């Protein structure tokens, strides 16, 4: 079964072809980062205009590179929620046109649920069975979900303030690093720990997150850490070796925030008894986080899955076509006037 995926919820325009929900044939993504980096964040109007310019070209290129014609598609899938309204509209209109002209069933899907399904494109995870715990760490979300079936998803933990990716972006701004912040902080942290392998907790400038483990609640919060980082930089303005300081703070910021992630995963496993954890979102591209997760998995005998290919962690259309396959098999197709929404709800029907 051949499916086309369209993603345009934020700042990536992407088109993909997927076979039987598990084989990625082609994924063609254009990242708008260069257009937004001067503003250190995504500008909605720029984003929708860029989608309008790029989506058709990405589609043409995908078809000509694979030799596939639109009439061969079994379904066309598009992310219709959540995200930037104008941006979602661009992808939705393209999906509607393809569906109308070639009489192909339309499968609108939730972008967040798609992040949690993309691991099925990698062979070792194609067999994952429900229920699962889904952990999303991206620019807009730090949340844990309980997923019992396709579309049957409930949120069990959220952030009180920033999403983790957003916290990385803001931290990078404080440290005078580039945008997006995640990869810049990761690079600085890597260099720092290679040069300072003895650096341990007792040397930390930054405080631990949620020092007292009193909170039974499973929740994320990064604003305290961000403020601590800001003050640490201000208080050390006169320090001669600013490069070392930035490296150290980057390393500590990662270490402390990832501790909260692993702690919340463990708490969720203990609270629900579910030992299959599926993760997705841009922050999962971070190699230090992957090491912490692999360790957690081994130490506590929990199956933790995240996309091995880093490009599948960030926004892409492969995940949309993948989730579309499972929804299509459940008969969840919609008419041309399917709804779109900036906010997410998991059950569409
Ligand atoms: O899922 P995603 O591509 O899209 C949005 O949510 O918009 O996530 C983007 C976020 C950004 O905030 C970025 O700083 C973060 O993911 N990110 C990372 C890394 N690569 C991207 N965070 C930490 N380490 C990384 N290597």
Short mmCIF file of C-alpha atoms and ligand atoms in Angstrom, two decimals:
data_model
loop_
_atom_site.label_atom_id
_atom_site.label_comp_id
_atom_site.label_asym_id
_atom_site.label_seq_id
_atom_site.Cartn_x
_atom_site.Cartn_y
_atom_site.Cartn_z
CA UNK A 1 0.00 0.00 0.00
CA UNK A 2 1.52 3.29 -1.11
CA UNK A 3 0.99 6.52 0.85
CA UNK A 4 2.01 10.13 0.39
CA UNK A 5 2.70 12.25 3.47
CA UNK A 6 2.59 16.05 3.69
CA UNK A 7 4.01 18.00 6.64
CA UNK A 8 3.75 21.78 7.01
CA UNK A 9 2.73 22.45 10.62
CA UNK A 10 5.69 24.66 11.54
CA UNK A 11 8.99 25.49 9.83
CA UNK A 12 9.67 22.35 7.80
CA UNK A 13 8.02 21.72 4.43
CA UNK A 14 8.18 18.02 3.74
CA UNK A 15 6.84 15.40 1.33
CA UNK A 16 7.36 11.64 1.68
CA UNK A 17 6.38 8.33 0.15
CA UNK A 18 5.94 5.32 2.44
CA UNK A 19 5.03 1.72 1.63
CA UNK A 20 2.88 -0.36 4.00
CA UNK A 21 3.55 1.98 6.92
CA UNK A 22 7.04 0.58 7.40
CA UNK A 23 9.20 1.23 4.34
CA UNK A 24 10.34 4.75 3.65
CA UNK A 25 10.71 5.19 -0.10
CA UNK A 26 11.64 8.86 -0.17
CA UNK A 27 11.45 11.89 2.10
CA UNK A 28 12.09 15.37 0.76
CA UNK A 29 12.34 18.10 3.40
CA UNK A 30 13.07 21.80 3.18
CA UNK A 31 14.01 23.44 6.48
CA UNK A 32 13.18 27.14 6.84
CA UNK A 33 15.71 27.68 9.65
CA UNK A 34 17.75 30.20 7.64
CA UNK A 35 14.64 32.38 7.17
CA UNK A 36 13.78 32.40 10.89
CA UNK A 37 17.18 32.40 12.60
CA UNK A 38 17.57 36.17 12.57
CA UNK A 39 14.40 36.35 14.75
CA UNK A 40 15.55 33.43 16.97
CA UNK A 41 12.14 31.83 16.53
CA UNK A 42 9.57 30.88 13.91
CA UNK A 43 7.67 33.81 12.33
CA UNK A 44 4.23 32.43 11.30
CA UNK A 45 3.76 34.63 8.21
CA UNK A 46 7.21 33.78 6.84
CA UNK A 47 6.55 30.11 7.54
CA UNK A 48 3.28 29.91 5.59
CA UNK A 49 4.73 31.81 2.62
CA UNK A 50 7.71 29.47 2.51
CA UNK A 51 5.42 26.41 2.56
CA UNK A 52 3.44 27.89 -0.31
CA UNK A 53 6.66 28.35 -2.33
CA UNK A 54 8.27 25.01 -1.52
CA UNK A 55 5.65 22.27 -1.19
CA UNK A 56 4.87 21.90 -4.92
CA UNK A 57 8.58 21.73 -5.83
CA UNK A 58 9.23 19.13 -3.15
CA UNK A 59 6.34 17.08 -4.48
CA UNK A 60 7.50 17.32 -8.13
CA UNK A 61 11.04 16.35 -7.13
CA UNK A 62 9.79 13.39 -5.06
CA UNK A 63 7.72 12.04 -7.93
CA UNK A 64 10.42 12.48 -10.56
CA UNK A 65 13.16 10.94 -8.36
CA UNK A 66 11.04 7.87 -7.49
CA UNK A 67 9.28 7.49 -10.85
CA UNK A 68 5.97 7.23 -9.00
CA UNK A 69 2.79 8.88 -10.31
CA UNK A 70 0.12 10.36 -8.07
CA UNK A 71 -2.48 7.99 -9.54
CA UNK A 72 -0.58 5.06 -7.96
CA UNK A 73 -1.24 6.32 -4.42
CA UNK A 74 -3.59 4.43 -2.10
CA UNK A 75 -3.98 7.37 0.28
CA UNK A 76 -2.72 10.90 0.88
CA UNK A 77 -2.00 11.86 4.44
CA UNK A 78 -1.50 15.35 5.86
CA UNK A 79 -0.83 16.83 9.31
CA UNK A 80 -3.97 18.86 10.11
CA UNK A 81 -3.14 19.64 13.79
CA UNK A 82 -1.57 21.05 15.93
CA UNK A 83 0.65 23.85 14.61
CA UNK A 84 0.56 27.23 12.91
CA UNK A 85 -2.82 27.73 11.28
CA UNK A 86 -1.55 29.38 8.06
CA UNK A 87 1.16 26.76 7.66
CA UNK A 88 -1.17 23.80 8.22
CA UNK A 89 -3.52 25.30 5.63
CA UNK A 90 -0.81 25.15 2.94
CA UNK A 91 -0.29 21.41 3.38
CA UNK A 92 -4.01 20.75 3.75
CA UNK A 93 -4.81 22.52 0.47
CA UNK A 94 -2.18 20.52 -1.39
CA UNK A 95 -3.58 17.26 0.02
CA UNK A 96 -7.12 18.30 -0.94
CA UNK A 97 -6.02 19.07 -4.54
CA UNK A 98 -4.26 15.72 -4.96
CA UNK A 99 -7.22 13.89 -3.49
CA UNK A 100 -9.74 15.74 -5.65
CA UNK A 101 -7.86 15.44 -8.96
CA UNK A 102 -6.81 11.79 -8.58
CA UNK A 103 -9.71 10.53 -6.43
CA UNK A 104 -7.42 9.39 -3.62
CA UNK A 105 -8.64 8.92 -0.02
CA UNK A 106 -7.61 11.65 2.41
CA UNK A 107 -6.19 10.81 5.82
CA UNK A 108 -5.61 13.84 8.09
CA UNK A 109 -3.41 13.01 11.08
CA UNK A 110 -2.24 14.56 14.33
CA UNK A 111 1.35 15.78 14.06
CA UNK A 112 2.19 14.78 17.65
CA UNK A 113 0.85 11.26 17.24
CA UNK A 114 2.89 11.05 14.03
CA UNK A 115 6.10 11.79 15.99
CA UNK A 116 5.25 8.80 18.17
CA UNK A 117 4.65 6.46 15.21
CA UNK A 118 7.73 7.18 13.12
CA UNK A 119 9.90 4.56 14.90
CA UNK A 120 7.85 1.95 13.00
CA UNK A 121 9.78 2.90 9.86
CA UNK A 122 12.86 1.33 11.44
CA UNK A 123 12.90 -2.44 11.19
CA UNK A 124 13.67 -3.29 14.81
CA UNK A 125 10.63 -1.30 15.98
CA UNK A 126 8.05 -2.21 13.34
CA UNK A 127 6.40 -4.64 15.79
CA UNK A 128 5.66 -2.26 18.71
CA UNK A 129 2.38 -3.09 20.38
CA UNK A 130 0.03 -0.91 22.45
CA UNK A 131 -0.19 0.26 25.16
CA UNK A 132 2.88 2.47 25.04
CA UNK A 133 4.17 5.53 26.84
CA UNK A 134 4.89 8.27 24.30
CA UNK A 135 7.41 10.95 25.22
CA UNK A 136 7.56 14.06 23.05
CA UNK A 137 10.46 16.45 23.41
CA UNK A 138 10.40 19.17 20.79
CA UNK A 139 10.32 22.93 20.28
CA UNK A 140 6.67 23.05 21.33
CA UNK A 141 6.23 20.07 23.64
CA UNK A 142 7.64 18.34 26.68
CA UNK A 143 4.95 15.85 27.41
CA UNK A 144 4.28 12.22 28.20
CA UNK A 145 1.29 10.40 26.73
CA UNK A 146 -0.38 7.10 27.31
CA UNK A 147 -1.36 5.60 23.97
CA UNK A 148 -3.71 2.61 24.00
CA UNK A 149 -4.42 2.53 20.27
CA UNK A 150 -4.27 4.75 17.19
CA UNK A 151 -6.05 7.98 18.12
CA UNK A 152 -6.58 6.80 21.70
CA UNK A 153 -4.03 9.01 23.39
CA UNK A 154 -4.15 10.81 26.73
CA UNK A 155 -1.63 13.19 28.20
CA UNK A 156 -0.22 12.13 31.56
CA UNK A 157 2.49 14.77 32.00
CA UNK A 158 3.21 18.22 30.64
CA UNK A 159 5.50 21.17 31.18
CA UNK A 160 4.65 23.98 33.56
CA UNK A 161 6.48 26.50 31.38
CA UNK A 162 8.84 25.97 28.43
CA UNK A 163 9.12 22.94 26.21
CA UNK A 164 12.59 21.40 26.36
CA UNK A 165 13.55 22.41 22.79
CA UNK A 166 12.33 25.94 23.51
CA UNK A 167 14.43 25.98 26.70
CA UNK A 168 17.47 24.92 24.63
CA UNK A 169 16.77 27.75 22.18
CA UNK A 170 16.47 30.33 24.97
CA UNK A 171 19.53 28.99 26.79
CA UNK A 172 21.55 29.27 23.58
CA UNK A 173 20.47 32.92 23.28
CA UNK A 174 21.70 33.57 26.85
CA UNK A 175 25.01 31.88 26.00
CA UNK A 176 25.32 33.88 22.76
CA UNK A 177 25.16 30.74 20.65
CA UNK A 178 23.26 30.24 17.39
CA UNK A 179 19.71 29.16 16.49
CA UNK A 180 18.28 26.59 16.84
CA UNK A 181 19.89 26.26 20.23
CA UNK A 182 19.89 22.48 20.71
CA UNK A 183 22.65 21.52 18.26
CA UNK A 184 24.81 24.52 19.33
CA UNK A 185 24.60 23.62 23.03
CA UNK A 186 25.26 19.96 22.24
CA UNK A 187 28.43 20.88 20.34
CA UNK A 188 29.73 23.17 23.11
CA UNK A 189 28.98 20.52 25.75
CA UNK A 190 30.78 17.82 23.77
CA UNK A 191 33.96 19.90 23.40
CA UNK A 192 33.86 20.89 27.08
CA UNK A 193 33.66 17.34 28.42
CA UNK A 194 36.40 16.09 26.08
CA UNK A 195 38.70 18.79 27.48
CA UNK A 196 37.45 18.41 31.09
CA UNK A 197 36.72 14.72 31.61
CA UNK A 198 36.94 15.05 35.42
CA UNK A 199 34.11 17.61 35.61
CA UNK A 200 31.56 16.20 38.03
CA UNK A 201 28.48 17.24 40.00
CA UNK A 202 30.49 18.87 42.80
CA UNK A 203 31.94 21.34 40.26
CA UNK A 204 28.52 22.34 38.85
CA UNK A 205 27.51 26.00 38.72
CA UNK A 206 23.90 25.16 37.83
CA UNK A 207 21.55 23.73 40.46
CA UNK A 208 19.76 20.41 40.21
CA UNK A 209 16.19 20.58 38.89
CA UNK A 210 13.49 19.71 41.44
CA UNK A 211 16.04 19.08 44.20
CA UNK A 212 13.60 17.46 46.53
CA UNK A 213 12.10 14.39 45.00
CA UNK A 214 8.99 15.14 47.01
CA UNK A 215 6.84 15.76 43.98
CA UNK A 216 5.01 12.58 43.10
CA UNK A 217 3.73 14.58 40.21
CA UNK A 218 5.24 13.84 36.86
CA UNK A 219 5.92 17.19 35.27
CA UNK A 220 8.51 19.20 33.39
CA UNK A 221 9.69 22.72 34.18
CA UNK A 222 12.74 24.46 32.78
CA UNK A 223 12.26 28.13 33.65
CA UNK A 224 14.23 27.86 36.93
CA UNK A 225 17.18 26.33 35.13
CA UNK A 226 17.03 29.02 32.46
CA UNK A 227 17.07 31.77 35.12
CA UNK A 228 19.99 30.09 36.92
CA UNK A 229 21.85 30.07 33.62
CA UNK A 230 21.14 33.76 33.05
CA UNK A 231 22.46 34.70 36.52
CA UNK A 232 25.49 32.43 36.14
CA UNK A 233 26.45 34.27 32.95
CA UNK A 234 25.83 37.73 34.47
CA UNK A 235 27.84 37.00 37.60
CA UNK A 236 30.80 35.76 35.56
CA UNK A 237 30.90 38.56 33.00
CA UNK A 238 34.48 39.36 34.00
CA UNK A 239 35.73 35.80 33.76
CA UNK A 240 38.67 35.67 31.36
CA UNK A 241 37.95 32.32 29.75
CA UNK A 242 34.42 32.95 28.45
CA UNK A 243 34.68 30.10 25.94
CA UNK A 244 35.30 27.59 28.74
CA UNK A 245 32.44 29.06 30.79
CA UNK A 246 30.00 28.71 27.88
CA UNK A 247 31.13 25.12 27.35
CA UNK A 248 30.71 24.28 31.04
CA UNK A 249 27.25 25.84 31.26
CA UNK A 250 26.17 24.08 28.06
CA UNK A 251 27.32 20.76 29.47
CA UNK A 252 25.58 21.33 32.80
CA UNK A 253 22.38 22.60 31.17
CA UNK A 254 22.13 19.39 29.16
CA UNK A 255 23.01 17.15 32.07
CA UNK A 256 20.49 18.71 34.47
CA UNK A 257 17.60 18.90 31.99
CA UNK A 258 18.14 15.32 30.78
CA UNK A 259 18.09 14.14 34.40
CA UNK A 260 14.55 15.46 34.65
CA UNK A 261 13.61 13.67 31.43
CA UNK A 262 14.91 10.28 32.59
CA UNK A 263 13.39 10.76 36.04
CA UNK A 264 9.97 11.50 34.55
CA UNK A 265 10.16 8.49 32.23
CA UNK A 266 10.96 6.23 35.15
CA UNK A 267 8.13 7.69 37.24
CA UNK A 268 5.67 7.17 34.36
CA UNK A 269 6.76 3.56 33.93
CA UNK A 270 6.31 2.96 37.65
CA UNK A 271 2.93 4.70 37.74
CA UNK A 272 1.44 2.87 34.74
CA UNK A 273 3.32 -0.43 34.66
CA UNK A 274 3.90 0.12 30.92
CA UNK A 275 7.46 -0.80 29.92
CA UNK A 276 7.41 0.23 26.23
CA UNK A 277 8.43 3.86 25.78
CA UNK A 278 8.36 5.53 22.37
CA UNK A 279 10.06 8.89 22.00
CA UNK A 280 10.07 11.56 19.32
CA UNK A 281 10.72 15.24 18.60
CA UNK A 282 13.74 17.37 17.70
CA UNK A 283 15.51 17.07 21.07
CA UNK A 284 15.92 13.32 20.48
CA UNK A 285 18.60 14.21 17.92
CA UNK A 286 20.88 14.92 20.91
CA UNK A 287 23.54 12.20 21.28
CA UNK A 288 24.10 12.80 25.01
CA UNK A 289 20.36 12.29 25.63
CA UNK A 290 20.44 9.07 23.59
CA UNK A 291 23.26 7.75 25.79
CA UNK A 292 21.28 8.56 28.97
CA UNK A 293 18.20 6.84 27.54
CA UNK A 294 20.10 3.70 26.55
CA UNK A 295 21.51 3.53 30.07
CA UNK A 296 18.06 3.98 31.60
CA UNK A 297 16.74 1.24 29.35
CA UNK A 298 19.47 -1.20 30.41
CA UNK A 299 19.42 -0.35 34.11
CA UNK A 300 15.64 -0.60 34.48
CA UNK A 301 14.74 -3.14 31.80
CA UNK A 302 12.46 -0.73 29.98
CA UNK A 303 12.19 -0.81 26.18
CA UNK A 304 12.98 2.75 25.11
CA UNK A 305 12.63 3.46 21.39
CA UNK A 306 13.55 6.62 19.52
CA UNK A 307 14.32 7.13 15.83
CA UNK A 308 17.89 6.07 15.09
CA UNK A 309 17.99 8.37 12.05
CA UNK A 310 18.24 11.88 13.40
CA UNK A 311 16.24 13.37 10.53
CA UNK A 312 13.23 11.33 11.66
CA UNK A 313 13.37 13.08 15.07
CA UNK A 314 12.67 16.54 13.65
CA UNK A 315 9.53 17.41 11.68
CA UNK A 316 9.20 15.32 8.52
CA UNK A 317 6.53 13.92 6.22
CA UNK A 318 7.67 10.29 6.58
CA UNK A 319 6.01 10.18 9.99
CA UNK A 320 2.79 11.62 8.52
CA UNK A 321 2.63 8.97 5.79
CA UNK A 322 3.50 6.28 8.35
CA UNK A 323 0.70 7.20 10.76
CA UNK A 324 -1.59 7.74 7.75
CA UNK A 325 -1.18 4.07 6.84
CA UNK A 326 -2.47 2.85 10.21
CA UNK A 327 -5.35 5.32 10.21
CA UNK A 328 -6.26 4.41 6.62
CA UNK A 329 -6.35 0.73 7.56
CA UNK A 330 -8.78 1.65 10.34
CA UNK A 331 -10.99 3.40 7.78
CA UNK A 332 -10.27 6.89 9.10
CA UNK A 333 -10.57 8.76 5.82
CA UNK A 334 -12.16 12.20 5.57
CA UNK A 335 -13.95 14.33 2.98
CA UNK A 336 -12.30 17.35 1.35
CA UNK A 337 -13.62 19.67 4.07
CA UNK A 338 -11.76 17.90 6.89
CA UNK A 339 -11.08 20.25 9.84
CA UNK A 340 -7.72 21.79 10.63
CA UNK A 341 -6.71 23.10 14.03
CA UNK A 342 -3.82 24.95 15.67
CA UNK A 343 -4.44 22.91 18.82
CA UNK A 344 -4.29 19.15 19.00
CA UNK A 345 -6.97 16.64 19.78
CA UNK A 346 -6.29 13.03 19.24
CA UNK A 347 -9.58 11.51 18.26
CA UNK A 348 -10.72 12.94 14.97
CA UNK A 349 -13.96 11.05 14.68
O1 LIG B 1 10.50 18.60 16.68
P1 LIG B 1 11.19 19.81 16.17
O2 LIG B 1 12.02 19.64 14.93
O3 LIG B 1 10.17 20.93 15.78
C1 LIG B 1 9.48 21.82 16.55
O4 LIG B 1 8.98 21.48 17.63
O5 LIG B 1 9.42 22.96 16.05
O6 LIG B 1 12.09 20.38 17.36
C2 LIG B 1 12.88 21.50 17.24
C3 LIG B 1 13.56 21.71 18.57
C4 LIG B 1 14.33 23.03 18.66
O7 LIG B 1 13.90 23.71 19.79
C5 LIG B 1 15.78 22.60 18.74
O8 LIG B 1 16.60 23.45 19.52
C6 LIG B 1 15.68 21.21 19.34
O9 LIG B 1 14.50 20.67 18.81
N1 LIG B 1 16.83 20.39 18.96
C7 LIG B 1 17.73 19.91 19.85
C8 LIG B 1 18.73 19.27 19.07
N2 LIG B 1 18.39 19.36 17.75
C9 LIG B 1 17.22 20.05 17.70
N3 LIG B 1 17.77 20.00 21.18
C10 LIG B 1 18.83 19.43 21.80
N4 LIG B 1 19.85 18.81 21.14
C11 LIG B 1 19.83 18.71 19.78
N5 LIG B 1 20.83 18.12 19.15
#
